[in-house]
Amino acid sequence: MATRPIGSGAEAELERIREGVPHGRFPAHVFNDQEIFDVEQERVFAKAWCFLAHESEIPNRGDYVTRYIANNNLIVARAESGEIHASLNMCRHRGNMMCKSEMGNASHFRCSYHGWVYKNSGELVGVPYMKEGYEGRLDKRDWGLIKVRTETYAGLVFGTLDPNAPPLDEYLGGFQFYLDLYLKQGSSGSEVHGPPDHWVTETDWKIAAENFSGDGYHTPVAHQFGFNLGYFASSGSTHSQGWAASIPGRGHGIGLGHTPGFPPFAGFPEELADEMRRSLSPEQVEVFSQTRTAVGTVFPNLSFLMQPFSIVPGEAGVRFVTMRLYHPIGPGRTEMYSWCLVPKDASEEYKREAYRAYTLAFAQAGTFEQDDLENWARVTRSAGSNMARDVEFPYVMGMDSVPDPDFPGPGHVVKPYVNDSNFRNLWSRWSDYMTGRE
Amino acid sequence: MASEKPDRDTVLDVTDFLYREALALDERRYRDWLDHLADDARYVVPLRVTREGQADWEVSPTSRIFDDDKRTLTLRVERLETDFAWAEQPPSRTRHYVTNIVADPGERADELLVSSNCLIYRSRGDSIEPNFYSIARKDTIRRVDGGLLLARRYAVIDQSVINGHNLSILL
Ligand code: FES
Ligand SMILES: [Fe+2]
């Protein structure tokens, strides 16, 4: 995709932002700025590997969902061969939208304008009045739906608009070690519980991406009610404990909250914990068994959270996993997608309980998420003000922490969990993309 | 199962009940609102998905925005009673407009199946852009000694992508 040039003043400003990050400075205005948004669309979202769907959303041949990369609506479909294809949701004839639904099942798509027909893999197979109208001047092989490159990891389907992007494995750069905590609960992996919650929020995607890359700092205050009603296994005084892990040069980061005396794999059903002990690497078992909360972001806009949660405060509770996608639709405006992931092998009862815990705590009506979204909307609003143009935020927490030598997981890993280390890595990666250094 | 159409008095009672229930929410008398609920009440707000006309469902059979019972609704109220429910500080101003009430016999002799439309206006802070939620409700309302109780609310929002940064209000 051809990128549009921007003014030299804007380029210089982006360079200045990039230089500030290692010194723990990042400007407020980027969280609500039309120009930043426009550049991000081309330099971040058109270049990075962007999450499209979980394979379990389209388990059968013909299943499809429609999703976005930047402002491009894509059809993500499982073809008759079983392979997953992503194509631009735009008819090659005059550009009508092929799929107007968010999900469904179809072996073929027929355009409702002039009737061109495509296989769900994108191949053009039918053109009305082919002989009479086109007289041999149209080769169907040249006019299939525009394809988008996809790759998968453990059920996650990613797409990129950049033909030169590195392979997904390299892009993830070792973060897979941590993603397995969400995606490999049991040998059959995870599946979505159902279609995602989907809503529009007056929040910049970056605020959510940062928060989920391991903001353990906000929890005791933003979610103070939870401590108040007795929801948390950690108290305010032990809450800072744990690790902040990030993949340098990749932007991915995860916060691993730890509570002293927390039983290994607490909140997982016994069979599942046993299976994880068997199927995961010894290093993963060592890390995951002592993790209470794991909250991480895959650069740029895919996040996960796993945490034990009880419907009734103080009870043992279950683990739930939420996966969310922050789809930017304007400066300071985001379409949120929020799924609950459940272990495929778990009992129906456990899945139901985990899902109920998820709805009570997360997504649009979740008691924890509600408060985040309120804060994020205010942050966004402030960031868009005139004076905010000259304001920077401090990202200096843990600047001097040295990596924990005993931690068995990959990346740059520091203690405690409450730390800005992941955020410096996130914003330095963002700055790399914004200055064309991806 | 009673098959007769509820009489006019019953319909009036149901209407009065729904209006008072909405009033309790709009006046933020959450404990009073809880009193409108049966102890075994279910409160379900399923997710709507944009699908083709011939699809087998458009309201998700598995995904829920709210999946509550009286115990979890009480927790939501307890949360609002703390000083830290930031989502509702300052509180949303809501107005529930309940119309098109249709009462039919329910599955049990003491229950009615009540359909209604509910439009919620929600205003926050100094924002001049309110949120609107248009909702199809299917309630089960139970007759008990001394009045009516909500035994089940099944409320479907008409949008598939829902506006508003959160749903910190009750529907
Ligand atoms: S726009 Fe699709 S067939 Fe003409
Ligand atoms: Fe939070």
Coordinates of C-alpha atoms and ligand atoms in Angstrom, one line a residue:
Chain A
M1 CA 0.0 0.0 0.0
A2 CA 1.4 3.4 -1.0
T3 CA 2.0 5.6 2.0
R4 CA 1.4 9.3 1.8
P5 CA 4.2 11.7 2.7
I6 CA 3.8 14.0 5.7
G7 CA 5.3 17.4 6.3
S8 CA 8.9 17.7 7.5
G9 CA 7.7 19.5 10.7
A10 CA 5.6 16.4 11.5
E11 CA 8.5 14.1 10.7
A12 CA 10.8 16.0 13.1
E13 CA 8.1 15.9 15.8
L14 CA 7.9 12.2 15.5
E15 CA 11.7 11.8 15.7
R16 CA 11.6 14.0 18.9
I17 CA 8.9 11.8 20.4
R18 CA 11.0 8.7 19.6
E19 CA 14.1 10.2 21.3
G20 CA 12.1 10.9 24.4
V21 CA 10.9 7.4 25.1
P22 CA 14.1 5.8 26.4
H23 CA 14.4 8.8 28.7
G24 CA 10.9 8.1 30.1
R25 CA 9.0 10.8 28.3
F26 CA 6.0 10.5 26.0
P27 CA 3.6 13.3 24.9
A28 CA 0.0 13.5 26.0
H29 CA -1.4 14.7 22.7
V30 CA -0.7 11.5 20.8
F31 CA -3.6 9.9 22.7
N32 CA -6.1 12.2 20.9
D33 CA -4.7 13.8 17.7
Q34 CA -6.0 13.7 14.2
E35 CA -2.6 13.9 12.5
I36 CA -1.1 11.1 14.7
F37 CA -4.2 9.0 13.9
D38 CA -3.8 9.5 10.2
V39 CA -0.1 8.6 10.2
E40 CA -0.8 5.6 12.5
Q41 CA -3.3 4.2 10.0
E42 CA -0.6 4.1 7.3
R43 CA 2.6 3.5 9.2
V44 CA 1.5 1.2 12.1
F45 CA -1.7 -0.6 11.0
A46 CA -0.8 -1.0 7.4
K47 CA 2.6 -2.5 8.4
A48 CA 2.1 -4.5 11.5
W49 CA 0.6 -8.0 12.0
C50 CA -2.9 -7.2 13.0
F51 CA -5.2 -9.6 14.8
L52 CA -8.2 -10.7 12.7
A53 CA -10.0 -13.6 14.3
H54 CA -9.7 -16.7 16.5
E55 CA -9.9 -19.9 14.5
S56 CA -12.7 -21.2 16.7
E57 CA -14.9 -18.3 15.4
I58 CA -14.9 -19.9 12.0
P59 CA -14.6 -23.7 12.7
N60 CA -16.5 -25.0 9.7
R61 CA -16.0 -24.7 5.9
G62 CA -17.7 -21.6 4.7
D63 CA -17.7 -19.8 8.0
Y64 CA -16.7 -16.2 7.9
V65 CA -16.4 -13.1 10.0
T66 CA -15.8 -9.5 8.8
R67 CA -13.0 -7.6 10.6
Y68 CA -10.8 -4.6 10.0
I69 CA -7.2 -3.7 9.5
A70 CA -7.0 0.1 9.7
N71 CA -10.1 1.2 7.9
N72 CA -10.2 -1.7 5.5
N73 CA -13.1 -4.1 6.0
L74 CA -11.9 -7.7 5.4
I75 CA -13.7 -11.0 5.0
V76 CA -12.0 -13.7 7.0
A77 CA -13.3 -17.0 5.7
R78 CA -12.6 -20.7 6.0
A79 CA -12.5 -22.0 2.4
E80 CA -13.8 -25.3 1.2
S81 CA -10.2 -26.6 1.5
G82 CA -10.2 -25.8 5.2
E83 CA -7.7 -23.0 4.8
I84 CA -8.3 -19.5 6.1
H85 CA -8.3 -16.6 3.6
A86 CA -8.6 -12.9 4.2
S87 CA -9.8 -10.7 1.4
L88 CA -10.8 -7.1 1.1
N89 CA -14.6 -6.8 1.4
M90 CA -14.9 -4.9 -1.9
C91 CA -16.2 -6.2 -5.2
R92 CA -13.6 -5.8 -7.9
H93 CA -16.2 -4.6 -10.4
R94 CA -17.4 -1.3 -8.9
G95 CA -16.5 -1.7 -5.2
N96 CA -19.8 -2.8 -3.6
M97 CA -19.4 -4.5 -0.2
M98 CA -19.7 -8.2 -0.6
C99 CA -20.5 -9.2 3.0
K100 CA -22.8 -7.0 5.0
S101 CA -22.9 -9.2 8.0
E102 CA -20.4 -9.6 10.8
M103 CA -20.5 -13.4 10.6
G104 CA -22.1 -16.2 8.6
N105 CA -21.5 -19.2 6.4
A106 CA -21.3 -19.1 2.6
S107 CA -19.3 -21.0 0.0
H108 CA -19.7 -18.1 -2.4
F109 CA -20.4 -14.4 -2.2
R110 CA -22.6 -12.9 -4.9
C111 CA -22.4 -9.1 -5.3
S112 CA -25.8 -7.5 -4.9
Y113 CA -25.0 -4.8 -7.5
H114 CA -24.2 -6.4 -10.8
G115 CA -23.9 -10.0 -9.6
W116 CA -20.2 -11.0 -9.8
V117 CA -19.7 -14.2 -7.8
Y118 CA -16.6 -15.1 -5.8
K119 CA -15.6 -18.2 -3.9
N120 CA -15.2 -17.5 -0.2
S121 CA -11.4 -17.8 -0.9
G122 CA -11.7 -14.7 -3.1
E123 CA -11.5 -16.2 -6.6
L124 CA -13.9 -14.7 -9.2
V125 CA -16.0 -17.4 -10.6
G126 CA -19.1 -15.8 -12.1
V127 CA -19.7 -12.7 -14.2
P128 CA -23.1 -12.0 -15.7
Y129 CA -23.1 -11.3 -19.5
M130 CA -19.5 -12.5 -19.7
K131 CA -19.7 -13.3 -23.4
E132 CA -22.1 -10.7 -24.6
G133 CA -20.7 -7.8 -22.5
Y134 CA -16.9 -8.4 -22.1
E135 CA -16.3 -10.1 -25.4
G136 CA -13.2 -11.9 -24.1
R137 CA -11.6 -8.8 -22.6
L138 CA -11.9 -9.8 -18.9
D139 CA -9.8 -12.6 -17.5
K140 CA -11.5 -13.8 -14.3
R141 CA -8.2 -14.8 -12.8
D142 CA -7.1 -11.1 -12.7
W143 CA -10.2 -9.9 -10.9
G144 CA -10.5 -11.9 -7.7
L145 CA -11.0 -10.1 -4.3
I146 CA -7.9 -8.4 -3.1
K147 CA -6.0 -10.8 -0.8
V148 CA -4.5 -10.1 2.6
R149 CA -1.6 -12.1 3.8
T150 CA -2.4 -14.1 6.9
E151 CA -0.6 -16.3 9.4
T152 CA -1.7 -18.0 12.6
Y153 CA -0.4 -18.8 16.0
A154 CA -2.2 -21.2 18.4
G155 CA -5.6 -20.3 17.0
L156 CA -5.0 -16.6 16.5
V157 CA -5.3 -15.4 12.9
F158 CA -3.3 -12.4 12.0
G159 CA -3.2 -10.4 8.8
T160 CA -0.8 -7.8 7.4
L161 CA -1.1 -5.4 4.5
D162 CA 2.7 -5.3 4.2
P163 CA 4.1 -7.9 1.8
N164 CA 7.5 -7.3 3.3
A165 CA 6.5 -7.8 6.9
P166 CA 8.6 -10.5 8.7
P167 CA 7.0 -13.9 9.3
L168 CA 4.5 -13.8 12.3
D169 CA 6.8 -16.0 14.4
E170 CA 9.6 -13.5 14.1
Y171 CA 7.2 -10.6 14.7
L172 CA 6.0 -12.2 17.9
G173 CA 9.7 -12.6 18.8
G174 CA 9.3 -15.0 21.8
F175 CA 6.1 -13.5 23.2
Q176 CA 4.5 -16.8 22.3
F177 CA 6.0 -18.1 25.6
Y178 CA 3.5 -15.9 27.4
L179 CA 0.6 -16.1 25.0
D180 CA 0.5 -19.8 25.7
L181 CA -0.9 -19.0 29.1
Y182 CA -4.1 -17.8 27.4
L183 CA -4.0 -20.1 24.4
K184 CA -2.8 -23.5 25.6
Q185 CA -4.9 -24.2 28.6
G186 CA -5.1 -27.9 28.0
S187 CA -3.8 -29.8 25.0
S188 CA -6.7 -28.8 22.7
G189 CA -6.1 -25.1 23.3
S190 CA -8.7 -22.4 23.8
E191 CA -11.8 -21.4 22.0
V192 CA -14.1 -18.3 22.0
H193 CA -17.2 -18.7 24.1
G194 CA -19.2 -16.9 21.5
P195 CA -19.3 -13.8 19.4
P196 CA -17.5 -10.8 20.9
D197 CA -18.9 -7.9 22.8
H198 CA -18.7 -5.0 20.4
W199 CA -19.1 -1.4 21.3
V200 CA -17.8 2.1 20.5
T201 CA -15.9 4.0 23.1
E202 CA -14.5 7.6 23.2
T203 CA -11.1 6.2 24.1
D204 CA -7.9 6.1 22.1
W205 CA -6.7 2.6 21.3
K206 CA -3.3 3.4 22.7
I207 CA -4.6 4.0 26.2
A208 CA -6.2 0.6 26.3
A209 CA -3.1 -1.1 24.7
E210 CA -0.9 0.5 27.3
N211 CA -3.1 -0.4 30.2
F212 CA -3.3 -4.0 29.1
S213 CA 0.4 -4.3 28.5
G214 CA 0.7 -4.6 32.3
D215 CA -0.6 -1.6 34.2
G216 CA -0.7 -3.1 37.6
Y217 CA -0.3 0.4 39.0
H218 CA -3.9 1.4 38.4
T219 CA -5.6 -1.6 39.9
P220 CA -5.7 -0.7 43.6
V221 CA -7.2 2.7 42.8
A222 CA -9.2 2.3 39.5
H223 CA -10.7 -0.9 40.8
Q224 CA -10.7 0.0 44.5
F225 CA -14.3 -1.2 44.8
G226 CA -12.9 -4.7 44.2
F227 CA -10.6 -4.5 47.1
N228 CA -13.4 -2.9 49.1
L229 CA -15.9 -5.7 48.4
G230 CA -13.2 -8.3 49.0
Y231 CA -12.7 -9.5 45.5
F232 CA -8.9 -9.7 45.3
A233 CA -6.6 -12.4 46.5
S234 CA -3.9 -9.7 46.7
S235 CA -4.3 -6.8 49.1
G236 CA -3.3 -3.3 48.2
S237 CA -0.1 -3.8 50.1
T238 CA 1.1 -6.9 48.1
H239 CA -0.4 -5.9 44.8
S240 CA 2.8 -4.5 43.3
Q241 CA 4.5 -8.0 43.4
G242 CA 5.3 -9.9 40.3
W243 CA 7.0 -9.2 37.0
A244 CA 6.8 -7.0 34.0
A245 CA 8.0 -8.9 30.9
S246 CA 8.5 -7.3 27.5
I247 CA 10.1 -8.3 24.2
P248 CA 12.6 -5.6 23.4
G249 CA 12.3 -4.2 19.9
R250 CA 8.9 -5.9 19.4
G251 CA 6.6 -3.8 21.6
H252 CA 4.8 -6.7 23.2
G253 CA 4.5 -6.7 27.0
I254 CA 2.8 -8.6 29.8
G255 CA 2.4 -7.9 33.5
L256 CA 2.5 -11.0 35.7
G257 CA 0.9 -10.3 39.1
H258 CA 2.0 -12.6 42.0
T259 CA 0.5 -13.0 45.4
P260 CA 2.7 -14.5 48.2
G261 CA 1.3 -17.8 49.3
F262 CA -1.0 -18.1 46.3
P263 CA -1.5 -21.9 45.6
P264 CA 0.1 -23.0 42.3
F265 CA -2.4 -22.8 39.3
A266 CA -5.1 -21.6 41.8
G267 CA -8.5 -21.2 40.1
F268 CA -7.8 -23.8 37.4
P269 CA -9.7 -27.1 37.5
E270 CA -7.3 -29.8 38.7
E271 CA -7.4 -31.8 35.4
L272 CA -6.5 -28.7 33.5
A273 CA -3.6 -27.7 35.8
D274 CA -2.3 -31.3 35.5
E275 CA -2.5 -31.1 31.7
M276 CA -0.7 -27.8 31.7
R277 CA 2.1 -29.2 33.8
R278 CA 2.5 -32.0 31.2
S279 CA 2.1 -30.1 28.0
L280 CA 3.8 -26.8 28.7
S281 CA 7.6 -26.3 29.0
P282 CA 9.1 -26.5 32.5
E283 CA 9.9 -22.8 32.3
Q284 CA 6.3 -22.0 31.4
V285 CA 5.0 -24.1 34.2
E286 CA 7.3 -22.4 36.7
V287 CA 6.1 -19.0 35.6
F288 CA 2.4 -19.7 35.0
S289 CA 1.9 -21.7 38.2
Q290 CA 2.8 -18.7 40.3
T291 CA 0.9 -16.1 38.2
R292 CA -2.2 -14.7 39.7
T293 CA -3.0 -12.1 37.0
A294 CA -1.6 -12.0 33.5
V295 CA -2.4 -8.9 31.5
G296 CA -0.6 -8.5 28.1
T297 CA -0.7 -6.7 24.8
V298 CA 0.6 -7.9 21.4
F299 CA 1.7 -4.8 19.5
P300 CA -0.3 -3.0 18.3
N301 CA -3.9 -3.6 19.4
L302 CA -4.5 -7.1 20.7
S303 CA -4.7 -7.7 24.4
F304 CA -5.4 -10.5 26.9
L305 CA -6.2 -10.7 30.6
M306 CA -6.4 -13.8 32.7
Q307 CA -7.3 -13.7 36.4
P308 CA -9.0 -15.8 39.0
F309 CA -12.4 -14.3 39.9
S310 CA -15.2 -15.4 42.0
I311 CA -18.8 -14.3 41.5
V312 CA -19.0 -14.0 45.3
P313 CA -16.1 -12.0 46.8
G314 CA -13.8 -14.1 48.9
E315 CA -14.7 -17.5 47.4
A316 CA -12.1 -19.5 45.4
G317 CA -13.4 -18.6 42.0
V318 CA -12.4 -19.6 38.5
R319 CA -9.9 -18.3 35.9
F320 CA -11.3 -16.4 33.1
V321 CA -9.5 -15.1 30.0
T322 CA -10.6 -12.1 28.0
M323 CA -9.1 -11.3 24.6
R324 CA -9.7 -7.8 23.2
L325 CA -9.1 -6.0 20.0
Y326 CA -9.0 -2.2 19.9
H327 CA -10.0 -1.1 16.5
P328 CA -9.2 2.6 16.0
I329 CA -11.9 4.5 14.2
G330 CA -10.8 8.0 14.8
P331 CA -8.5 10.0 17.1
G332 CA -9.7 9.1 20.6
R333 CA -12.4 6.8 19.2
T334 CA -12.2 3.0 19.3
E335 CA -14.4 0.1 18.4
M336 CA -13.8 -2.5 21.2
Y337 CA -14.1 -6.2 20.6
S338 CA -14.0 -8.3 23.7
W339 CA -14.1 -12.1 23.7
C340 CA -14.0 -14.6 26.5
L341 CA -11.7 -17.5 25.8
V342 CA -12.3 -20.8 27.5
P343 CA -10.2 -24.0 27.5
K344 CA -11.7 -26.3 24.9
D345 CA -11.2 -29.4 27.1
A346 CA -12.8 -27.9 30.2
S347 CA -16.2 -29.1 31.5
E348 CA -19.3 -27.2 30.3
E349 CA -19.8 -26.2 33.9
Y350 CA -16.4 -24.7 34.2
K351 CA -16.8 -22.8 30.9
R352 CA -20.2 -21.5 32.1
E353 CA -18.7 -20.3 35.4
A354 CA -15.7 -18.7 33.7
Y355 CA -18.0 -17.0 31.2
R356 CA -20.2 -15.6 34.0
A357 CA -17.1 -14.3 35.9
Y358 CA -16.1 -12.6 32.6
T359 CA -19.4 -10.9 32.1
L360 CA -19.6 -9.7 35.7
A361 CA -16.0 -8.3 35.6
F362 CA -15.2 -7.4 32.0
A363 CA -16.6 -6.1 28.7
Q364 CA -19.0 -3.1 28.5
A365 CA -21.1 -3.9 31.5
G366 CA -18.3 -5.6 33.5
T367 CA -17.8 -4.0 36.9
F368 CA -14.1 -3.7 36.5
E369 CA -14.1 -2.6 32.8
Q370 CA -16.7 0.1 33.4
D371 CA -14.3 2.0 35.6
D372 CA -11.4 1.6 33.2
L373 CA -13.5 3.0 30.3
E374 CA -14.6 5.9 32.4
N375 CA -11.0 6.8 33.2
W376 CA -9.9 6.2 29.6
A377 CA -12.6 8.5 28.2
R378 CA -11.4 11.3 30.5
V379 CA -7.7 10.7 29.6
T380 CA -8.7 10.9 25.9
R381 CA -10.6 14.1 26.4
S382 CA -7.8 15.8 28.3
A383 CA -5.3 14.6 25.7
G384 CA -7.2 16.5 23.0
S385 CA -7.0 19.9 24.7
N386 CA -4.7 22.7 23.4
M387 CA -2.5 22.9 26.4
A388 CA -1.9 19.1 26.3
R389 CA 0.1 19.7 23.1
D390 CA 3.1 20.8 25.3
V391 CA 2.5 18.2 28.1
E392 CA 4.6 15.1 28.5
F393 CA 3.9 12.1 30.8
P394 CA 6.6 10.5 33.0
Y395 CA 7.4 6.9 32.1
V396 CA 10.4 6.7 34.5
M397 CA 9.1 4.0 36.8
G398 CA 11.7 1.1 37.0
M399 CA 14.2 2.9 34.7
D400 CA 17.0 1.6 36.8
S401 CA 15.6 -1.9 37.4
V402 CA 18.0 -4.7 36.3
P403 CA 16.5 -7.8 34.7
D404 CA 15.6 -10.5 37.2
P405 CA 18.4 -13.1 36.7
D406 CA 16.3 -16.0 38.1
F407 CA 13.2 -15.5 35.9
P408 CA 13.0 -18.4 33.4
G409 CA 10.9 -16.6 30.7
P410 CA 12.2 -14.7 27.6
G411 CA 12.4 -11.0 27.1
H412 CA 13.3 -8.1 29.4
V413 CA 11.8 -9.1 32.7
V414 CA 11.9 -6.9 35.8
K415 CA 10.4 -6.8 39.2
P416 CA 8.1 -5.5 40.5
Y417 CA 4.9 -5.9 38.4
V418 CA 4.2 -2.2 39.0
N419 CA 6.6 -0.8 36.4
D420 CA 6.8 1.4 33.3
S421 CA 9.3 -0.9 31.6
N422 CA 6.7 -2.5 29.3
F423 CA 5.3 0.9 28.3
R424 CA 8.7 2.3 27.3
N425 CA 9.1 -0.8 25.1
L426 CA 5.6 -0.4 23.7
W427 CA 6.0 3.3 22.8
S428 CA 9.5 2.9 21.5
R429 CA 8.2 0.2 19.1
W430 CA 5.3 2.5 18.1
S431 CA 7.8 5.3 17.5
D432 CA 9.8 3.0 15.3
Y433 CA 6.8 2.3 13.1
M434 CA 5.8 6.0 13.1
T435 CA 9.3 7.0 11.9
G436 CA 9.5 4.3 9.3
R437 CA 11.9 2.1 11.2
E438 CA 9.7 -1.0 11.5
Chain B
M1 CA -50.5 -23.2 31.9
A2 CA -53.3 -20.7 31.9
S3 CA -54.3 -19.9 28.4
E4 CA -56.6 -17.0 28.8
K5 CA -55.6 -13.5 28.0
P6 CA -54.9 -11.6 31.3
D7 CA -57.8 -9.4 32.3
R8 CA -57.7 -5.6 32.2
D9 CA -56.8 -5.3 35.9
T10 CA -53.8 -7.6 35.5
V11 CA -52.6 -5.6 32.6
L12 CA -52.9 -2.4 34.6
D13 CA -51.1 -4.0 37.5
V14 CA -48.3 -5.1 35.2
T15 CA -48.0 -1.7 33.7
D16 CA -47.9 0.0 37.1
F17 CA -45.3 -2.5 38.2
L18 CA -43.0 -1.8 35.2
Y19 CA -43.4 2.0 35.6
R20 CA -42.5 1.8 39.2
E21 CA -39.5 -0.4 38.5
A22 CA -38.3 2.0 35.9
L23 CA -38.8 4.9 38.3
A24 CA -36.7 3.2 41.0
L25 CA -33.8 2.9 38.4
D26 CA -34.2 6.5 37.2
E27 CA -34.3 7.8 40.7
R28 CA -31.3 5.6 41.6
R29 CA -33.1 3.9 44.4
Y30 CA -31.2 0.7 43.7
R31 CA -32.3 -1.2 46.8
D32 CA -35.9 -0.4 46.0
W33 CA -35.2 -1.7 42.5
L34 CA -33.8 -5.0 43.9
D35 CA -37.1 -5.4 45.9
H36 CA -38.9 -5.7 42.6
L37 CA -36.9 -8.9 41.8
A38 CA -37.8 -12.4 42.9
D39 CA -35.1 -14.2 44.8
D40 CA -34.5 -16.6 41.9
A41 CA -34.6 -13.8 39.3
R42 CA -32.5 -14.0 36.2
Y43 CA -31.4 -10.9 34.3
V44 CA -30.0 -11.6 30.9
V45 CA -28.9 -9.2 28.2
P46 CA -27.8 -11.2 25.1
L47 CA -25.5 -10.0 22.4
R48 CA -27.0 -9.1 19.0
V49 CA -25.0 -9.8 15.9
T50 CA -25.6 -8.4 12.4
R51 CA -26.5 -11.5 10.3
E52 CA -28.1 -12.3 7.0
G53 CA -31.9 -12.6 7.1
Q54 CA -31.9 -16.4 6.7
A55 CA -29.3 -17.0 9.5
D56 CA -30.5 -19.3 12.3
W57 CA -30.0 -16.6 14.9
E58 CA -29.2 -13.0 15.3
V59 CA -29.3 -12.8 19.0
S60 CA -26.4 -14.8 20.2
P61 CA -27.4 -18.0 22.0
T62 CA -24.2 -18.0 24.0
S63 CA -22.9 -14.4 24.4
R64 CA -24.2 -12.1 27.1
I65 CA -23.6 -8.5 28.1
F66 CA -25.3 -9.2 31.4
D67 CA -25.8 -12.7 32.8
D68 CA -26.9 -11.9 36.3
D69 CA -29.0 -13.3 39.1
K70 CA -30.2 -11.5 42.2
R71 CA -26.9 -12.2 44.0
T72 CA -24.8 -10.6 41.3
L73 CA -27.2 -7.7 40.8
T74 CA -27.0 -7.1 44.5
L75 CA -23.2 -7.0 44.1
R76 CA -23.5 -4.5 41.4
V77 CA -25.6 -2.4 43.7
E78 CA -23.2 -2.8 46.6
R79 CA -20.5 -1.6 44.2
L80 CA -22.5 1.5 43.4
E81 CA -22.8 2.1 47.1
T82 CA -19.0 2.3 47.6
D83 CA -17.2 5.6 47.0
F84 CA -15.2 4.0 44.2
A85 CA -17.6 3.1 41.5
W86 CA -15.9 5.6 39.2
A87 CA -18.1 4.7 36.2
E88 CA -21.0 6.2 37.9
Q89 CA -19.3 9.2 39.5
P90 CA -20.9 11.5 38.8
P91 CA -23.9 9.3 38.1
S92 CA -25.6 8.9 34.7
R93 CA -28.9 10.6 34.4
T94 CA -31.2 8.0 32.9
R95 CA -34.8 8.0 31.8
H96 CA -36.5 4.7 31.0
Y97 CA -39.4 5.0 28.6
V98 CA -41.4 1.8 28.8
T99 CA -44.1 1.3 26.1
N100 CA -45.9 -1.3 24.0
I101 CA -46.7 -3.5 27.0
V102 CA -48.2 -6.8 26.0
A103 CA -49.0 -9.3 28.7
D104 CA -49.7 -13.0 28.0
P105 CA -50.0 -16.1 30.2
G106 CA -46.7 -17.4 31.3
E107 CA -45.4 -21.0 31.7
R108 CA -46.6 -21.2 35.2
A109 CA -50.1 -20.3 36.4
D110 CA -48.7 -17.6 38.6
E111 CA -46.6 -16.0 35.9
L112 CA -47.1 -13.7 33.0
L113 CA -44.9 -13.3 29.9
V114 CA -44.7 -9.5 29.4
S115 CA -43.2 -7.9 26.3
S116 CA -42.3 -4.3 26.3
N117 CA -40.2 -1.7 24.5
C118 CA -37.8 0.3 26.5
L119 CA -36.0 3.4 25.3
I120 CA -33.3 4.6 27.7
Y121 CA -32.0 8.1 27.5
R122 CA -28.6 8.5 29.3
S123 CA -26.9 11.7 29.9
R124 CA -23.4 12.1 31.5
G125 CA -21.6 15.0 32.9
D126 CA -21.6 18.1 30.6
S127 CA -21.8 16.1 27.4
I128 CA -24.6 17.3 25.1
E129 CA -24.6 13.9 23.3
P130 CA -26.7 11.5 25.2
N131 CA -26.6 7.7 24.7
F132 CA -29.8 6.1 23.5
Y133 CA -30.6 2.4 23.9
S134 CA -33.6 0.9 22.2
I135 CA -34.4 -2.4 23.9
A136 CA -36.9 -5.2 23.4
R137 CA -37.7 -6.7 26.7
K138 CA -39.3 -10.1 27.4
D139 CA -40.0 -10.2 31.1
T140 CA -41.5 -13.0 33.2
I141 CA -43.5 -11.4 36.0
R142 CA -44.7 -13.4 38.9
R143 CA -47.8 -12.9 41.0
V144 CA -47.1 -13.2 44.7
D145 CA -48.9 -12.3 47.9
G146 CA -49.2 -8.6 47.9
G147 CA -48.1 -7.8 44.4
L148 CA -45.8 -8.7 41.5
L149 CA -42.1 -9.6 41.2
L150 CA -39.8 -9.7 38.2
A151 CA -38.7 -13.3 37.8
R152 CA -36.8 -13.0 34.5
R153 CA -35.7 -10.1 32.3
Y154 CA -34.5 -10.8 28.9
A155 CA -33.5 -7.5 27.3
V156 CA -32.1 -7.3 23.8
I157 CA -30.5 -4.0 22.6
D158 CA -31.3 -3.2 19.0
Q159 CA -27.8 -2.2 18.1
S160 CA -25.1 -4.8 17.3
V161 CA -22.3 -2.3 17.9
I162 CA -23.4 -0.5 21.1
N163 CA -22.7 3.1 21.7
G164 CA -21.5 4.5 24.9
H165 CA -18.1 3.8 26.5
N166 CA -19.7 1.5 29.1
L167 CA -22.9 0.1 30.4
S168 CA -22.8 1.1 34.0
I169 CA -26.6 1.5 34.1
L170 CA -29.3 -1.1 34.4
L171 CA -31.6 -1.8 31.5
Ligands
FES1 S1 -20.1 -3.8 -7.9 FE1 -20.1 -5.9 -7.7 S2 -20.8 -6.6 -9.5 FE2 -20.8 -4.5 -9.9
FE2 FE -8.3 -1.9 34.7

